[in-house]
Short mmCIF file of C-alpha atoms in Angstrom, two decimals:
data_model
loop_
_atom_site.label_atom_id
_atom_site.label_comp_id
_atom_site.label_asym_id
_atom_site.label_seq_id
_atom_site.Cartn_x
_atom_site.Cartn_y
_atom_site.Cartn_z
CA MET C 62 109.33 82.03 87.54
CA GLN C 63 109.63 78.67 89.19
CA SER C 64 109.25 80.21 92.66
CA LEU C 65 106.14 81.96 91.49
CA VAL C 66 104.62 78.72 90.25
CA ILE C 67 105.42 76.95 93.48
CA SER C 68 103.96 79.91 95.52
CA ALA C 69 100.79 79.77 93.48
CA LEU C 70 100.38 76.00 94.01
CA LEU C 71 100.87 76.35 97.74
CA THR C 72 98.25 79.08 97.82
CA ILE C 73 95.70 76.81 96.00
CA LEU C 74 96.38 73.84 98.29
CA ALA C 75 96.17 76.02 101.40
CA ALA C 76 92.81 77.52 100.40
CA PRO C 77 89.96 76.55 102.74
CA ARG C 78 87.29 74.14 101.56
CA VAL C 79 83.82 75.65 101.36
CA ARG C 80 80.83 73.48 102.05
CA GLY C 81 78.03 73.33 99.53
CA PHE C 82 75.66 74.63 102.19
CA GLU C 83 76.27 76.95 105.11
CA PRO C 84 73.60 78.15 107.56
CA ASN C 85 72.82 81.90 107.21
CA THR C 86 73.42 82.51 110.82
CA GLY C 87 75.81 79.71 111.76
CA SER C 88 74.87 76.20 112.70
CA GLN C 89 72.72 77.14 115.74
CA LEU C 90 69.14 78.29 115.97
CA LEU C 91 67.51 79.98 119.09
CA VAL C 92 63.77 79.29 119.31
CA GLN C 93 61.75 81.04 121.92
CA ALA C 94 59.16 79.15 124.03
CA GLY C 95 56.09 78.23 122.05
CA SER C 96 57.60 79.54 118.82
CA CYS C 97 58.08 77.96 115.40
CA SER C 98 61.32 78.92 113.48
CA ALA C 99 63.56 77.50 110.88
CA PHE C 100 67.17 76.87 109.82
CA GLU C 101 67.73 78.41 106.44
CA PHE C 102 70.53 76.95 104.41
CA THR C 103 71.91 78.52 101.28
CA THR C 104 74.31 77.48 98.62
CA GLN C 105 75.60 78.61 95.20
CA PRO C 106 72.92 78.09 92.51
CA GLN C 107 72.86 74.38 91.68
CA TYR C 108 69.95 72.04 91.01
CA LYS C 109 71.15 68.62 92.13
CA PHE C 110 73.14 67.22 95.06
CA THR C 111 73.09 64.63 97.85
CA TYR C 112 72.89 65.76 101.45
CA THR C 113 73.28 64.47 104.99
CA LEU C 114 71.67 66.26 107.96
CA LYS C 115 73.22 65.89 111.41
CA LEU C 116 72.06 67.00 114.86
CA LEU C 117 74.95 68.62 116.65
CA SER C 118 73.42 69.61 119.96
CA VAL C 119 70.26 70.58 121.79
CA ALA C 120 70.36 73.06 124.73
CA ALA C 121 67.06 72.86 126.45
CA ALA C 122 67.35 73.43 130.21
CA GLY C 123 64.38 72.08 132.15
CA CYS C 124 62.69 70.73 129.02
CA ASP C 125 62.10 67.26 127.69
CA ARG C 126 63.66 66.85 124.22
CA GLY C 127 60.45 65.10 123.17
CA GLN C 128 58.79 68.56 123.35
CA ILE C 129 61.04 69.85 120.62
CA ARG C 130 59.65 69.03 117.21
CA MET C 131 61.70 69.10 114.00
CA THR C 132 61.18 68.45 110.34
CA LYS C 133 63.60 66.85 108.02
CA PHE C 134 65.27 68.88 105.15
CA TYR C 135 63.00 70.70 102.74
CA ILE C 136 64.46 72.12 99.56
CA ARG C 137 62.88 75.47 98.52
CA GLU C 138 59.54 74.95 96.77
CA ALA C 139 59.25 71.32 97.95
CA CYS C 140 55.78 70.17 98.79
CA LEU C 141 55.20 70.42 102.57
CA LYS C 142 52.90 67.37 102.54
CA GLN C 143 55.12 64.92 100.69
CA ARG C 144 58.60 66.54 100.89
CA ASP C 145 59.42 65.70 97.35
CA ASN C 146 62.98 67.15 97.26
CA GLU C 147 63.83 65.10 94.17
CA LEU C 148 60.70 65.54 92.18
CA GLY C 149 61.83 68.81 90.75
CA LEU C 150 58.56 69.92 89.34
CA ASN C 151 58.24 73.14 91.28
CA SER C 152 55.48 74.48 89.05
CA TYR C 153 53.43 71.33 89.70
CA ASN C 154 54.01 71.75 93.48
CA THR C 155 52.92 75.40 93.40
CA PHE C 156 49.44 74.56 92.10
CA THR C 157 48.77 71.37 94.08
CA CYS C 158 50.52 71.69 97.38
CA PRO C 159 51.65 74.42 99.79
CA ALA C 160 55.41 74.67 99.47
CA ALA C 161 58.43 75.35 101.64
CA THR C 162 59.08 78.88 100.33
CA ASP C 163 60.66 80.56 103.35
CA SER C 164 61.54 80.49 107.04
CA ALA C 165 58.55 82.46 108.21
CA SER C 166 56.72 81.30 111.32
CA SER C 167 53.52 80.78 109.26
CA THR C 168 55.31 78.42 106.84
CA CYS C 169 56.84 76.68 109.81
CA ASP C 170 53.43 76.12 111.35
CA ALA C 171 52.12 74.88 108.02
CA ALA C 172 54.99 72.37 107.85
CA PHE C 173 54.00 70.75 111.07
CA ASN C 174 50.34 70.82 110.18
CA LEU C 175 50.79 69.25 106.70
CA ALA C 176 53.86 67.10 106.75
CA ASP C 177 53.65 63.31 106.82
CA ALA C 178 55.00 61.23 109.70
CA ASN C 179 58.19 60.32 107.71
CA SER C 180 59.15 64.06 107.55
CA LEU C 181 58.74 64.73 111.25
CA LEU C 182 60.64 63.83 114.43
CA THR C 183 61.44 65.15 117.85
CA ALA C 184 64.85 66.00 119.33
CA GLY C 185 64.23 62.96 121.58
CA ASN C 186 64.20 60.71 118.46
CA ALA C 187 67.68 62.02 117.26
CA THR C 188 71.05 61.36 118.78
CA ASP C 189 73.60 64.10 119.04
CA LEU C 190 76.42 64.01 116.47
CA GLN C 191 74.53 61.48 114.35
CA SER C 192 72.66 62.01 111.09
CA PHE C 193 68.88 61.87 111.13
CA ASP C 194 68.15 62.64 107.48
CA SER C 195 69.79 62.17 104.11
CA GLY C 196 68.71 62.10 100.47
CA ASN C 197 68.97 63.50 97.02
CA VAL C 198 67.89 66.85 95.71
CA CYS C 199 66.79 67.58 92.19
CA ALA C 200 65.14 70.97 92.19
CA THR C 201 64.83 74.15 90.14
CA TYR C 202 65.40 76.19 93.22
CA GLY C 203 68.24 74.23 94.78
CA ASP C 204 69.89 77.33 96.23
CA ARG C 205 67.99 77.26 99.51
CA GLY C 206 66.60 74.79 101.96
CA PHE C 207 64.89 74.73 105.29
CA VAL C 208 64.62 72.63 108.49
CA TYR C 209 61.65 73.71 110.69
CA VAL C 210 61.79 73.61 114.54
CA LYS C 211 58.83 73.99 116.85
CA ASN C 212 59.52 74.59 120.55
CA ASN C 213 56.69 73.31 122.85
CA CYS C 214 58.70 73.96 125.97
CA PHE C 215 58.20 76.79 128.50
CA SER C 216 61.71 78.13 127.99
CA PRO C 217 63.99 79.06 125.00
CA ILE C 218 65.97 76.26 123.33
CA THR C 219 69.04 76.27 121.09
CA VAL C 220 69.43 73.65 118.39
CA GLY C 221 72.59 72.95 116.39
CA LEU C 222 72.50 71.33 112.98
CA GLU C 223 75.00 70.55 110.22
CA LEU C 224 74.12 69.97 106.61
CA ASP C 225 76.76 68.34 104.40
CA THR C 226 76.44 68.07 100.63
CA SER C 227 78.11 66.03 97.98
CA ASP C 228 77.72 65.20 94.29
CA TYR C 229 74.32 63.97 93.23
CA GLN C 230 73.91 60.26 93.71
CA GLY C 231 70.38 59.84 92.30
CA LYS C 232 69.58 58.02 89.09
CA LEU C 233 68.56 60.99 86.91
CA CYS C 234 68.26 64.76 87.20
CA LEU C 235 67.89 66.97 84.16
CA GLN C 236 67.30 70.61 83.45
CA VAL C 237 64.88 71.32 80.68
CA ALA C 238 64.04 74.97 79.79
CA GLY C 239 65.39 76.12 83.13
CA LYS C 240 63.37 73.59 85.09
CA SER C 241 64.74 70.57 86.93
CA ILE C 242 63.17 67.26 86.57
CA SER C 243 64.14 63.83 88.06
CA GLY C 244 63.51 60.31 86.86
CA VAL C 245 60.28 60.28 88.91
CA GLY C 246 59.24 63.55 87.27
CA VAL C 247 59.89 62.09 83.80
CA ALA C 248 57.88 58.99 84.66
CA ILE C 249 54.89 61.17 85.81
CA ILE C 250 54.96 63.12 82.54
CA VAL C 251 55.18 59.94 80.40
CA VAL C 252 52.33 58.24 82.27
CA SER C 253 50.24 61.43 82.16
CA ALA C 254 50.76 61.73 78.38
CA LEU C 255 49.89 58.09 77.81
CA LEU C 256 46.67 58.51 79.82
CA ALA C 257 45.75 61.70 77.99
CA LEU C 258 46.36 59.80 74.65
CA ILE C 259 44.17 56.88 75.75
CA VAL C 260 41.35 59.24 76.81
CA LEU C 261 41.58 61.19 73.55
CA SER C 262 41.54 58.02 71.54
CA PHE C 263 38.48 56.76 73.44
CA LEU C 264 36.70 60.13 72.89
CA CYS C 265 37.49 60.11 69.19
CA CYS C 266 36.22 56.51 68.85
CA CYS C 267 32.94 57.48 70.55
CA CYS C 268 32.58 60.51 68.34
CA CYS C 269 33.09 58.35 65.19
CA ARG C 270 30.44 55.87 66.35
CA CYS C 271 27.92 58.65 67.05
CA LEU C 272 28.53 60.06 63.54
CA CYS C 273 28.05 56.71 62.03
#
């Protein structure tokens, strides 16, 4: 019995650690000349975590790294314009802003057309083996995320990325009725409710005066 217990403990200790995220096709992405493509990272269903994104390498023979454009990390359903990975109100994003829904070339093009300057960079702005993006995620669809890459060179390129995740380090991330909501989202709802209450009170007051 004792030997069985020791054997079981050794098996557990020897088990490999699995990262929260792993690229679907490894850590490298081949992008043809003039094309727009994406890294697609997947994880077990979870709605909150903290991430660090690192550039591993860029293979671009005869091409200036400044011609290789990249976005920072977008969690699935995040707004392409504002990259609100921590807002969590995916239903709100769906109606007001095009979202990062997949790795299709059309979504990739939309990301570069809509994203703000803080969400974009070139391979020339990033240093190999150093992180270029980090942050918190609070999202209903936290099982998938994307990094879009646009190749403006005249030859194919290969980009290597690594996404590491850890426990959520943000201030607040809750799940309500299957939806995730961060502290920012809570604040938006509270402010919206207060404004609606003020407007309603004003209208009621005006109606009462008219009746008088």
